[in-house]
Amino acid sequence: MTTASAKRTRDRVTVRFDGPATGRGPATWGQTAIRRALGRLEPDDHQFNIDWGGPVEPGLPVETACDVLRGLLYVHDSLRTLLHEDGDGRYVQELHATGELDVLVADAETDDAESVAAELRHRLGGLRFDYAREWPLRVALVTRGGLVRHVVVVLSHTAVDGWGLPRLVEDITALVAGADPATLRAGRRLSGPMEEAAQQRTPSALRREASARDFVLRNLAAAPTRMYQAPGGGGYRRAVLRCPGLAEAAEACAARLRAASATVLLAAACAAVAASARRSDCVLQVMVNNRFVPGLADLVAPVALEGVLYVPDCREPFDDLVRSVWKASVNTYRFAYYDKDRLTEQSATVPAADTTCWYNDRRGVAAATAADTPDGAAPPGGTAREGLTWSAQEGEQGGITFALHVLDAPGALDLSLTADTAAMPPSVMEELLRQMAALVHEHAAGAFPDRPTPARAGRGAAGGSP
């Protein structure tokens, strides 16, 4: 790795990079699904940019930081991949072997590096990507005393999903420590979405994909037409409830029931959603990691897709509901890797079902989006209450009723709910969040039931491990 290819300009460096692979071919199922979702959000699709960054101690020379970026682009093909729409409305991926990346450099000699980084994160993260012409990452380096003290990285969701980001961070750490990019790349089965797309066309993958679509269609056929009867179109708000002790309560409840904390939180979400919709059943689009699929464990690319979870009775005692949700979720996780375009075509043949209610357990994922930090505004006609913060208004959300996220927070978990206020007024949003947290706390301790219980599946089950 040489440093001669990074030339300094006034406030940026141009990093010239290369990679061992190139090509053009069909987009993967994950690339296509996220690109279509982002298209529905335009021009507000920037809200799903993924940002990562933090302080760099004790500091790095700018040239060393550029070498790390160059190595990262060598290792991960998705960072050198553009997405194009063909004449038939399908997406094509184009993997480049060489290119240049402009990196912003901001001097913080007279300012706080953290505040400079925050401004750059807001600036870079607030712009939508040009998916066909712009590399799917933006980088800024904050320097003091000639050394990089803080790094800001903003990625397009077409290049990585939240569960791929920890692998990216691991590789950055290894490259900073002097790891050889070729060795890092050689240690994994698939290095990018071009290889994944080829794997998706194998007979075994196609059989698995067909089974996944069959399962999703069966669940959709059983699901309600609408969870919430009020019409949509009221504009979106976001409420975030900070819950100290919720992580510990979920773990305690999981240990008592010999389940997983992910299952406990998902069961609480199902119960709270059904109650807020005044229904006994619940259907959720649950985001699934999919990295248990052979070859995908180390892949930095958008491979997470939604699985359809249908729970017929959410009013049973909570301990029983945890077991029911565990049984229902096993196949939801197992059958969440599929061609969404083909599923959409087939869905026209089954009765309409509600696919507008989303759940995403993002604990343990070092990813943030512009939608994760509310501005503290009070709900319309009301006042902010303890532990609850609100956004003033959210942009286009692609027609969803709500998206419920579980996020790590300092000493707590955050329950984040973005919802259409015509279907879910702010009072209903608050009630859902508080009931979900209360259910977990109330059932953290209790008598051990003398009946069979599901085997403990580990914390990350909702992230995609059955």
Short mmCIF file of N, CA, C and O in Angstrom, two decimals, residues 184-301:
data_model
loop_
_atom_site.label_atom_id
_atom_site.label_comp_id
_atom_site.label_asym_id
_atom_site.label_seq_id
_atom_site.Cartn_x
_atom_site.Cartn_y
_atom_site.Cartn_z
N LEU A 184 -7.23 -9.98 4.58
CA LEU A 184 -8.58 -9.81 5.12
C LEU A 184 -9.63 -10.30 4.12
O LEU A 184 -10.59 -10.98 4.49
N ARG A 185 -9.45 -9.97 2.88
CA ARG A 185 -10.42 -10.36 1.85
C ARG A 185 -10.44 -11.87 1.65
O ARG A 185 -11.50 -12.47 1.46
N ALA A 186 -9.27 -12.47 1.71
CA ALA A 186 -9.17 -13.92 1.46
C ALA A 186 -9.81 -14.75 2.55
O ALA A 186 -10.10 -15.92 2.34
N GLY A 187 -10.06 -14.15 3.69
CA GLY A 187 -10.58 -14.92 4.82
C GLY A 187 -12.08 -15.09 4.85
O GLY A 187 -12.62 -15.58 5.84
N ARG A 188 -12.79 -14.72 3.77
CA ARG A 188 -14.26 -14.85 3.76
C ARG A 188 -14.74 -15.48 2.46
O ARG A 188 -14.10 -15.37 1.42
N ARG A 189 -15.90 -16.11 2.54
CA ARG A 189 -16.41 -16.85 1.38
C ARG A 189 -16.86 -15.92 0.27
O ARG A 189 -16.64 -16.19 -0.91
N LEU A 190 -17.56 -14.85 0.62
CA LEU A 190 -18.06 -13.90 -0.37
C LEU A 190 -17.51 -12.52 -0.04
O LEU A 190 -17.54 -12.10 1.12
N SER A 191 -17.03 -11.80 -1.05
CA SER A 191 -16.45 -10.49 -0.82
C SER A 191 -17.34 -9.35 -1.27
O SER A 191 -16.97 -8.19 -1.10
N GLY A 192 -18.48 -9.66 -1.88
CA GLY A 192 -19.33 -8.58 -2.33
C GLY A 192 -20.60 -9.06 -2.97
O GLY A 192 -20.82 -10.26 -3.18
N PRO A 193 -21.48 -8.13 -3.31
CA PRO A 193 -22.79 -8.49 -3.86
C PRO A 193 -22.74 -9.13 -5.24
O PRO A 193 -23.68 -9.82 -5.62
N MET A 194 -21.68 -8.91 -6.02
CA MET A 194 -21.59 -9.59 -7.31
C MET A 194 -21.48 -11.09 -7.12
O MET A 194 -22.14 -11.88 -7.81
N GLU A 195 -20.65 -11.50 -6.16
CA GLU A 195 -20.53 -12.92 -5.84
C GLU A 195 -21.82 -13.45 -5.21
O GLU A 195 -22.23 -14.58 -5.46
N GLU A 196 -22.47 -12.63 -4.38
CA GLU A 196 -23.74 -13.04 -3.78
C GLU A 196 -24.79 -13.27 -4.85
O GLU A 196 -25.56 -14.24 -4.78
N ALA A 197 -24.86 -12.39 -5.85
CA ALA A 197 -25.85 -12.54 -6.92
C ALA A 197 -25.63 -13.85 -7.68
O ALA A 197 -26.60 -14.52 -8.06
N ALA A 198 -24.37 -14.22 -7.88
CA ALA A 198 -24.09 -15.49 -8.55
C ALA A 198 -24.56 -16.66 -7.70
O ALA A 198 -25.13 -17.63 -8.21
N GLN A 199 -24.34 -16.58 -6.40
CA GLN A 199 -24.79 -17.64 -5.50
C GLN A 199 -26.31 -17.74 -5.50
O GLN A 199 -26.88 -18.84 -5.41
N GLN A 200 -27.01 -16.60 -5.61
CA GLN A 200 -28.47 -16.61 -5.61
C GLN A 200 -29.05 -17.32 -6.82
O GLN A 200 -30.22 -17.71 -6.79
N ARG A 201 -28.26 -17.50 -7.86
CA ARG A 201 -28.76 -18.17 -9.06
C ARG A 201 -28.47 -19.68 -9.08
O ARG A 201 -28.80 -20.36 -10.06
N THR A 202 -27.88 -20.22 -8.01
CA THR A 202 -27.62 -21.65 -7.94
C THR A 202 -28.91 -22.40 -7.63
O THR A 202 -29.83 -21.85 -7.03
N PRO A 203 -29.02 -23.66 -8.03
CA PRO A 203 -30.26 -24.42 -7.78
C PRO A 203 -30.67 -24.48 -6.31
O PRO A 203 -31.85 -24.34 -5.98
N SER A 204 -29.71 -24.68 -5.41
CA SER A 204 -30.06 -24.79 -3.99
C SER A 204 -30.60 -23.47 -3.46
O SER A 204 -31.56 -23.44 -2.67
N ALA A 205 -30.00 -22.35 -3.89
CA ALA A 205 -30.47 -21.03 -3.45
C ALA A 205 -31.86 -20.75 -3.99
O ALA A 205 -32.71 -20.17 -3.29
N LEU A 206 -32.12 -21.14 -5.22
CA LEU A 206 -33.44 -20.90 -5.81
C LEU A 206 -34.51 -21.74 -5.13
O LEU A 206 -35.65 -21.29 -4.95
N ARG A 207 -34.16 -22.96 -4.72
CA ARG A 207 -35.13 -23.78 -3.97
C ARG A 207 -35.44 -23.14 -2.63
O ARG A 207 -36.60 -23.08 -2.20
N ARG A 208 -34.40 -22.68 -1.95
CA ARG A 208 -34.61 -22.02 -0.65
C ARG A 208 -35.45 -20.76 -0.82
O ARG A 208 -36.34 -20.49 -0.01
N GLU A 209 -35.18 -20.00 -1.87
CA GLU A 209 -35.92 -18.75 -2.11
C GLU A 209 -37.39 -19.04 -2.38
O GLU A 209 -38.28 -18.34 -1.88
N ALA A 210 -37.68 -20.08 -3.15
CA ALA A 210 -39.07 -20.43 -3.43
C ALA A 210 -39.80 -20.84 -2.15
O ALA A 210 -40.97 -20.47 -1.94
N SER A 211 -39.13 -21.58 -1.28
CA SER A 211 -39.74 -21.97 0.00
C SER A 211 -40.01 -20.74 0.86
O SER A 211 -41.04 -20.68 1.55
N ALA A 212 -39.11 -19.78 0.82
CA ALA A 212 -39.30 -18.56 1.61
C ALA A 212 -40.53 -17.80 1.12
O ALA A 212 -41.36 -17.34 1.92
N ARG A 213 -40.67 -17.66 -0.20
CA ARG A 213 -41.85 -16.95 -0.72
C ARG A 213 -43.13 -17.68 -0.37
O ARG A 213 -44.15 -17.05 -0.02
N ASP A 214 -43.12 -19.00 -0.43
CA ASP A 214 -44.32 -19.77 -0.07
C ASP A 214 -44.71 -19.51 1.38
O ASP A 214 -45.90 -19.32 1.70
N PHE A 215 -43.72 -19.48 2.27
CA PHE A 215 -44.01 -19.23 3.69
C PHE A 215 -44.58 -17.83 3.89
O PHE A 215 -45.58 -17.65 4.60
N VAL A 216 -43.96 -16.83 3.27
CA VAL A 216 -44.44 -15.45 3.43
C VAL A 216 -45.87 -15.32 2.91
O VAL A 216 -46.73 -14.70 3.55
N LEU A 217 -46.17 -15.94 1.78
CA LEU A 217 -47.51 -15.85 1.21
C LEU A 217 -48.54 -16.51 2.11
O LEU A 217 -49.66 -16.00 2.25
N ARG A 218 -48.18 -17.61 2.76
CA ARG A 218 -49.12 -18.26 3.70
C ARG A 218 -49.40 -17.35 4.89
O ARG A 218 -50.55 -17.24 5.35
N ASN A 219 -48.36 -16.69 5.41
CA ASN A 219 -48.57 -15.79 6.53
C ASN A 219 -49.41 -14.58 6.12
O ASN A 219 -50.27 -14.12 6.88
N LEU A 220 -49.16 -14.06 4.93
CA LEU A 220 -49.94 -12.92 4.46
C LEU A 220 -51.40 -13.30 4.27
O LEU A 220 -52.31 -12.50 4.53
N ALA A 221 -51.66 -14.53 3.83
CA ALA A 221 -53.04 -14.97 3.64
C ALA A 221 -53.80 -15.04 4.96
O ALA A 221 -55.02 -14.86 4.99
N ALA A 222 -53.07 -15.30 6.06
CA ALA A 222 -53.72 -15.39 7.37
C ALA A 222 -53.82 -14.04 8.07
O ALA A 222 -54.59 -13.89 9.02
N ALA A 223 -53.07 -13.06 7.60
CA ALA A 223 -52.96 -11.78 8.30
C ALA A 223 -54.15 -10.87 8.02
O ALA A 223 -54.84 -11.02 7.01
N PRO A 224 -54.41 -9.92 8.93
CA PRO A 224 -55.51 -8.97 8.71
C PRO A 224 -55.23 -8.04 7.53
O PRO A 224 -54.07 -7.76 7.20
N THR A 225 -56.30 -7.54 6.93
CA THR A 225 -56.16 -6.59 5.83
C THR A 225 -55.58 -5.28 6.32
O THR A 225 -54.75 -4.66 5.64
N ARG A 226 -56.01 -4.84 7.50
CA ARG A 226 -55.47 -3.62 8.10
C ARG A 226 -55.38 -3.82 9.61
O ARG A 226 -56.33 -4.29 10.23
N MET A 227 -54.23 -3.46 10.18
CA MET A 227 -54.10 -3.50 11.63
C MET A 227 -54.83 -2.33 12.28
O MET A 227 -55.47 -2.48 13.31
N TYR A 228 -54.71 -1.16 11.66
CA TYR A 228 -55.32 0.05 12.21
C TYR A 228 -56.37 0.54 11.23
O TYR A 228 -56.08 0.72 10.04
N GLN A 229 -57.58 0.77 11.70
CA GLN A 229 -58.68 1.08 10.82
C GLN A 229 -58.71 2.53 10.36
O GLN A 229 -59.33 2.86 9.36
N ALA A 230 -58.07 3.43 11.10
CA ALA A 230 -58.08 4.84 10.70
C ALA A 230 -57.31 5.01 9.40
O ALA A 230 -56.31 4.31 9.15
N PRO A 231 -57.73 5.91 8.52
CA PRO A 231 -57.00 6.14 7.27
C PRO A 231 -55.64 6.75 7.54
O PRO A 231 -55.43 7.41 8.55
N GLY A 232 -54.73 6.53 6.61
CA GLY A 232 -53.40 7.12 6.75
C GLY A 232 -53.36 8.53 6.20
O GLY A 232 -54.38 9.12 5.85
N GLY A 233 -52.13 9.06 6.10
CA GLY A 233 -51.95 10.37 5.50
C GLY A 233 -51.97 11.53 6.46
O GLY A 233 -52.14 12.68 6.05
N GLY A 234 -51.76 11.27 7.75
CA GLY A 234 -51.80 12.34 8.73
C GLY A 234 -50.47 13.03 8.96
O GLY A 234 -50.39 13.95 9.76
N GLY A 235 -49.42 12.57 8.28
CA GLY A 235 -48.08 13.09 8.54
C GLY A 235 -47.41 12.26 9.62
O GLY A 235 -48.06 11.69 10.49
N TYR A 236 -46.09 12.16 9.56
CA TYR A 236 -45.35 11.27 10.45
C TYR A 236 -44.69 12.03 11.59
O TYR A 236 -44.18 13.13 11.40
N ARG A 237 -44.74 11.41 12.77
CA ARG A 237 -43.99 11.89 13.94
C ARG A 237 -43.15 10.73 14.46
O ARG A 237 -43.44 9.55 14.19
N ARG A 238 -42.15 11.06 15.22
CA ARG A 238 -41.32 10.04 15.85
C ARG A 238 -41.24 10.30 17.34
O ARG A 238 -40.97 11.43 17.77
N ALA A 239 -41.48 9.25 18.12
CA ALA A 239 -41.36 9.30 19.57
C ALA A 239 -40.30 8.30 20.00
O ALA A 239 -40.27 7.18 19.50
N VAL A 240 -39.43 8.72 20.92
CA VAL A 240 -38.39 7.83 21.44
C VAL A 240 -38.52 7.78 22.95
O VAL A 240 -38.44 8.82 23.62
N LEU A 241 -38.74 6.58 23.47
CA LEU A 241 -38.85 6.37 24.92
C LEU A 241 -37.56 5.75 25.41
O LEU A 241 -37.20 4.64 25.01
N ARG A 242 -36.84 6.47 26.27
CA ARG A 242 -35.62 5.93 26.87
C ARG A 242 -35.99 5.11 28.09
O ARG A 242 -36.70 5.59 28.97
N CYS A 243 -35.49 3.87 28.14
CA CYS A 243 -35.93 2.90 29.15
C CYS A 243 -34.75 2.34 29.94
O CYS A 243 -34.20 1.28 29.59
N PRO A 244 -34.32 3.03 31.00
CA PRO A 244 -33.27 2.46 31.85
C PRO A 244 -33.73 1.13 32.45
O PRO A 244 -34.88 0.98 32.87
N GLY A 245 -32.84 0.16 32.47
CA GLY A 245 -33.15 -1.13 33.07
C GLY A 245 -33.93 -2.08 32.18
O GLY A 245 -34.15 -3.23 32.56
N LEU A 246 -34.33 -1.65 30.99
CA LEU A 246 -35.13 -2.54 30.14
C LEU A 246 -34.31 -3.70 29.61
O LEU A 246 -34.80 -4.83 29.51
N ALA A 247 -33.05 -3.45 29.28
CA ALA A 247 -32.19 -4.54 28.80
C ALA A 247 -32.04 -5.62 29.86
O ALA A 247 -32.16 -6.82 29.57
N GLU A 248 -31.81 -5.19 31.10
CA GLU A 248 -31.67 -6.16 32.20
C GLU A 248 -32.97 -6.91 32.45
O GLU A 248 -32.98 -8.12 32.72
N ALA A 249 -34.09 -6.20 32.38
CA ALA A 249 -35.39 -6.83 32.58
C ALA A 249 -35.67 -7.87 31.50
O ALA A 249 -36.18 -8.96 31.77
N ALA A 250 -35.33 -7.53 30.25
CA ALA A 250 -35.53 -8.48 29.15
C ALA A 250 -34.67 -9.72 29.34
O ALA A 250 -35.12 -10.86 29.10
N GLU A 251 -33.43 -9.54 29.77
CA GLU A 251 -32.54 -10.68 30.01
C GLU A 251 -33.06 -11.53 31.16
O GLU A 251 -33.01 -12.77 31.10
N ALA A 252 -33.56 -10.89 32.22
CA ALA A 252 -34.09 -11.64 33.36
C ALA A 252 -35.32 -12.45 32.96
O ALA A 252 -35.47 -13.61 33.34
N CYS A 253 -36.20 -11.83 32.20
CA CYS A 253 -37.39 -12.54 31.73
C CYS A 253 -37.00 -13.69 30.81
O CYS A 253 -37.56 -14.79 30.91
N ALA A 254 -36.03 -13.46 29.95
CA ALA A 254 -35.57 -14.50 29.05
C ALA A 254 -34.96 -15.67 29.81
O ALA A 254 -35.22 -16.84 29.50
N ALA A 255 -34.16 -15.37 30.83
CA ALA A 255 -33.55 -16.43 31.63
C ALA A 255 -34.63 -17.24 32.34
O ALA A 255 -34.55 -18.47 32.43
N ARG A 256 -35.64 -16.55 32.86
CA ARG A 256 -36.72 -17.25 33.58
C ARG A 256 -37.48 -18.19 32.65
O ARG A 256 -37.85 -19.30 33.05
N LEU A 257 -37.68 -17.76 31.41
CA LEU A 257 -38.46 -18.55 30.47
C LEU A 257 -37.60 -19.43 29.57
O LEU A 257 -38.12 -20.12 28.70
N ARG A 258 -36.27 -19.37 29.79
CA ARG A 258 -35.34 -20.10 28.93
C ARG A 258 -35.59 -19.76 27.46
O ARG A 258 -35.67 -20.62 26.59
N ALA A 259 -35.72 -18.47 27.22
CA ALA A 259 -35.95 -17.94 25.87
C ALA A 259 -34.79 -17.02 25.52
O ALA A 259 -33.72 -17.11 26.09
N ALA A 260 -34.99 -16.12 24.59
CA ALA A 260 -34.00 -15.11 24.22
C ALA A 260 -34.57 -13.75 24.52
O ALA A 260 -35.78 -13.53 24.41
N SER A 261 -33.72 -12.81 24.90
CA SER A 261 -34.20 -11.46 25.17
C SER A 261 -34.87 -10.86 23.93
O SER A 261 -35.81 -10.08 24.03
N ALA A 262 -34.36 -11.23 22.73
CA ALA A 262 -34.98 -10.75 21.50
C ALA A 262 -36.42 -11.22 21.40
O ALA A 262 -37.31 -10.47 20.96
N THR A 263 -36.69 -12.46 21.80
CA THR A 263 -38.05 -12.99 21.75
C THR A 263 -38.94 -12.29 22.76
O THR A 263 -40.10 -11.99 22.48
N VAL A 264 -38.39 -12.01 23.94
CA VAL A 264 -39.17 -11.31 24.97
C VAL A 264 -39.58 -9.93 24.47
O VAL A 264 -40.75 -9.51 24.59
N LEU A 265 -38.65 -9.19 23.91
CA LEU A 265 -38.96 -7.84 23.41
C LEU A 265 -39.94 -7.90 22.24
O LEU A 265 -40.85 -7.07 22.14
N LEU A 266 -39.78 -8.88 21.37
CA LEU A 266 -40.69 -9.02 20.24
C LEU A 266 -42.10 -9.37 20.72
O LEU A 266 -43.09 -8.84 20.20
N ALA A 267 -42.20 -10.24 21.71
CA ALA A 267 -43.51 -10.58 22.26
C ALA A 267 -44.17 -9.37 22.89
O ALA A 267 -45.39 -9.14 22.72
N ALA A 268 -43.39 -8.57 23.61
CA ALA A 268 -43.94 -7.35 24.22
C ALA A 268 -44.42 -6.39 23.14
O ALA A 268 -45.45 -5.73 23.28
N ALA A 269 -43.67 -6.29 22.04
CA ALA A 269 -44.08 -5.43 20.93
C ALA A 269 -45.39 -5.92 20.32
O ALA A 269 -46.30 -5.13 20.05
N CYS A 270 -45.50 -7.23 20.12
CA CYS A 270 -46.74 -7.79 19.55
C CYS A 270 -47.94 -7.48 20.44
O CYS A 270 -49.00 -7.08 19.94
N ALA A 271 -47.78 -7.68 21.74
CA ALA A 271 -48.89 -7.41 22.66
C ALA A 271 -49.27 -5.95 22.65
O ALA A 271 -50.46 -5.59 22.62
N ALA A 272 -48.28 -5.06 22.67
CA ALA A 272 -48.56 -3.63 22.71
C ALA A 272 -49.18 -3.16 21.40
O ALA A 272 -50.10 -2.31 21.39
N VAL A 273 -48.70 -3.67 20.28
CA VAL A 273 -49.26 -3.29 18.98
C VAL A 273 -50.70 -3.76 18.86
O VAL A 273 -51.60 -3.00 18.45
N ALA A 274 -50.96 -5.02 19.21
CA ALA A 274 -52.33 -5.54 19.12
C ALA A 274 -53.28 -4.74 20.01
O ALA A 274 -54.40 -4.41 19.61
N ALA A 275 -52.83 -4.40 21.21
CA ALA A 275 -53.68 -3.63 22.12
C ALA A 275 -53.96 -2.24 21.55
O ALA A 275 -55.10 -1.75 21.60
N SER A 276 -52.94 -1.60 20.97
CA SER A 276 -53.15 -0.25 20.44
C SER A 276 -54.05 -0.26 19.21
O SER A 276 -54.75 0.71 18.92
N ALA A 277 -54.05 -1.40 18.48
CA ALA A 277 -54.91 -1.53 17.30
C ALA A 277 -56.29 -2.09 17.66
O ALA A 277 -57.13 -2.25 16.78
N ARG A 278 -56.47 -2.43 18.95
CA ARG A 278 -57.73 -3.03 19.43
C ARG A 278 -58.03 -4.34 18.68
O ARG A 278 -59.16 -4.59 18.24
N ARG A 279 -56.99 -5.16 18.57
CA ARG A 279 -57.11 -6.45 17.91
C ARG A 279 -56.54 -7.52 18.84
O ARG A 279 -55.78 -7.23 19.76
N SER A 280 -56.87 -8.76 18.54
CA SER A 280 -56.27 -9.87 19.27
C SER A 280 -55.04 -10.42 18.55
O SER A 280 -54.15 -10.99 19.18
N ASP A 281 -54.98 -10.24 17.21
CA ASP A 281 -53.85 -10.76 16.46
C ASP A 281 -52.93 -9.62 16.03
O ASP A 281 -53.22 -8.44 16.23
N CYS A 282 -51.80 -10.00 15.43
CA CYS A 282 -50.81 -9.00 15.05
C CYS A 282 -49.97 -9.54 13.89
O CYS A 282 -49.59 -10.71 13.88
N VAL A 283 -49.71 -8.66 12.91
CA VAL A 283 -48.79 -9.00 11.83
C VAL A 283 -47.73 -7.90 11.77
O VAL A 283 -48.05 -6.72 11.79
N LEU A 284 -46.47 -8.32 11.74
CA LEU A 284 -45.34 -7.39 11.69
C LEU A 284 -44.38 -7.79 10.59
O LEU A 284 -44.15 -8.98 10.34
N GLN A 285 -43.81 -6.78 9.94
CA GLN A 285 -42.67 -6.99 9.06
C GLN A 285 -41.42 -6.88 9.94
O GLN A 285 -41.07 -5.80 10.40
N VAL A 286 -40.78 -8.01 10.21
CA VAL A 286 -39.65 -8.07 11.13
C VAL A 286 -38.35 -8.13 10.33
O VAL A 286 -38.17 -9.01 9.49
N MET A 287 -37.48 -7.17 10.57
CA MET A 287 -36.20 -7.16 9.86
C MET A 287 -35.31 -8.31 10.35
O MET A 287 -35.14 -8.50 11.55
N VAL A 288 -34.78 -9.07 9.39
CA VAL A 288 -34.00 -10.27 9.69
C VAL A 288 -32.60 -10.11 9.09
O VAL A 288 -32.45 -9.78 7.91
N ASN A 289 -31.60 -10.39 9.88
CA ASN A 289 -30.20 -10.21 9.52
C ASN A 289 -29.81 -11.03 8.29
O ASN A 289 -29.12 -10.54 7.40
N ASN A 290 -30.21 -12.30 8.25
CA ASN A 290 -29.93 -13.25 7.15
C ASN A 290 -28.48 -13.70 7.08
O ASN A 290 -28.13 -14.47 6.16
N ARG A 291 -27.62 -13.29 8.00
CA ARG A 291 -26.23 -13.71 7.90
C ARG A 291 -25.97 -15.11 8.43
O ARG A 291 -24.82 -15.55 8.47
N PHE A 292 -27.03 -15.83 8.78
CA PHE A 292 -26.89 -17.26 9.06
C PHE A 292 -26.97 -18.06 7.76
O PHE A 292 -26.68 -19.26 7.74
N VAL A 293 -27.38 -17.42 6.64
CA VAL A 293 -27.40 -18.09 5.34
C VAL A 293 -25.95 -18.40 4.94
O VAL A 293 -25.07 -17.54 5.08
N PRO A 294 -25.67 -19.61 4.45
CA PRO A 294 -24.29 -19.97 4.10
C PRO A 294 -23.64 -18.94 3.18
O PRO A 294 -24.20 -18.54 2.16
N GLY A 295 -22.44 -18.49 3.58
CA GLY A 295 -21.66 -17.56 2.79
C GLY A 295 -21.86 -16.10 3.14
O GLY A 295 -21.07 -15.25 2.73
N LEU A 296 -22.90 -15.78 3.92
CA LEU A 296 -23.22 -14.38 4.17
C LEU A 296 -22.68 -13.85 5.50
O LEU A 296 -22.83 -12.65 5.78
N ALA A 297 -22.06 -14.68 6.30
CA ALA A 297 -21.68 -14.29 7.66
C ALA A 297 -20.81 -13.04 7.70
O ALA A 297 -20.99 -12.18 8.57
N ASP A 298 -19.88 -12.90 6.77
CA ASP A 298 -18.92 -11.79 6.78
C ASP A 298 -19.22 -10.73 5.73
O ASP A 298 -18.42 -9.82 5.53
N LEU A 299 -20.36 -10.83 5.08
CA LEU A 299 -20.61 -9.98 3.92
C LEU A 299 -21.04 -8.57 4.32
O LEU A 299 -21.97 -8.39 5.10
N VAL A 300 -20.34 -7.58 3.78
CA VAL A 300 -20.74 -6.18 3.93
C VAL A 300 -21.54 -5.82 2.68
O VAL A 300 -20.99 -5.53 1.62
N ALA A 301 -22.85 -5.89 2.80
CA ALA A 301 -23.77 -5.64 1.70
C ALA A 301 -25.18 -5.64 2.30
O ALA A 301 -25.37 -6.09 3.44
#
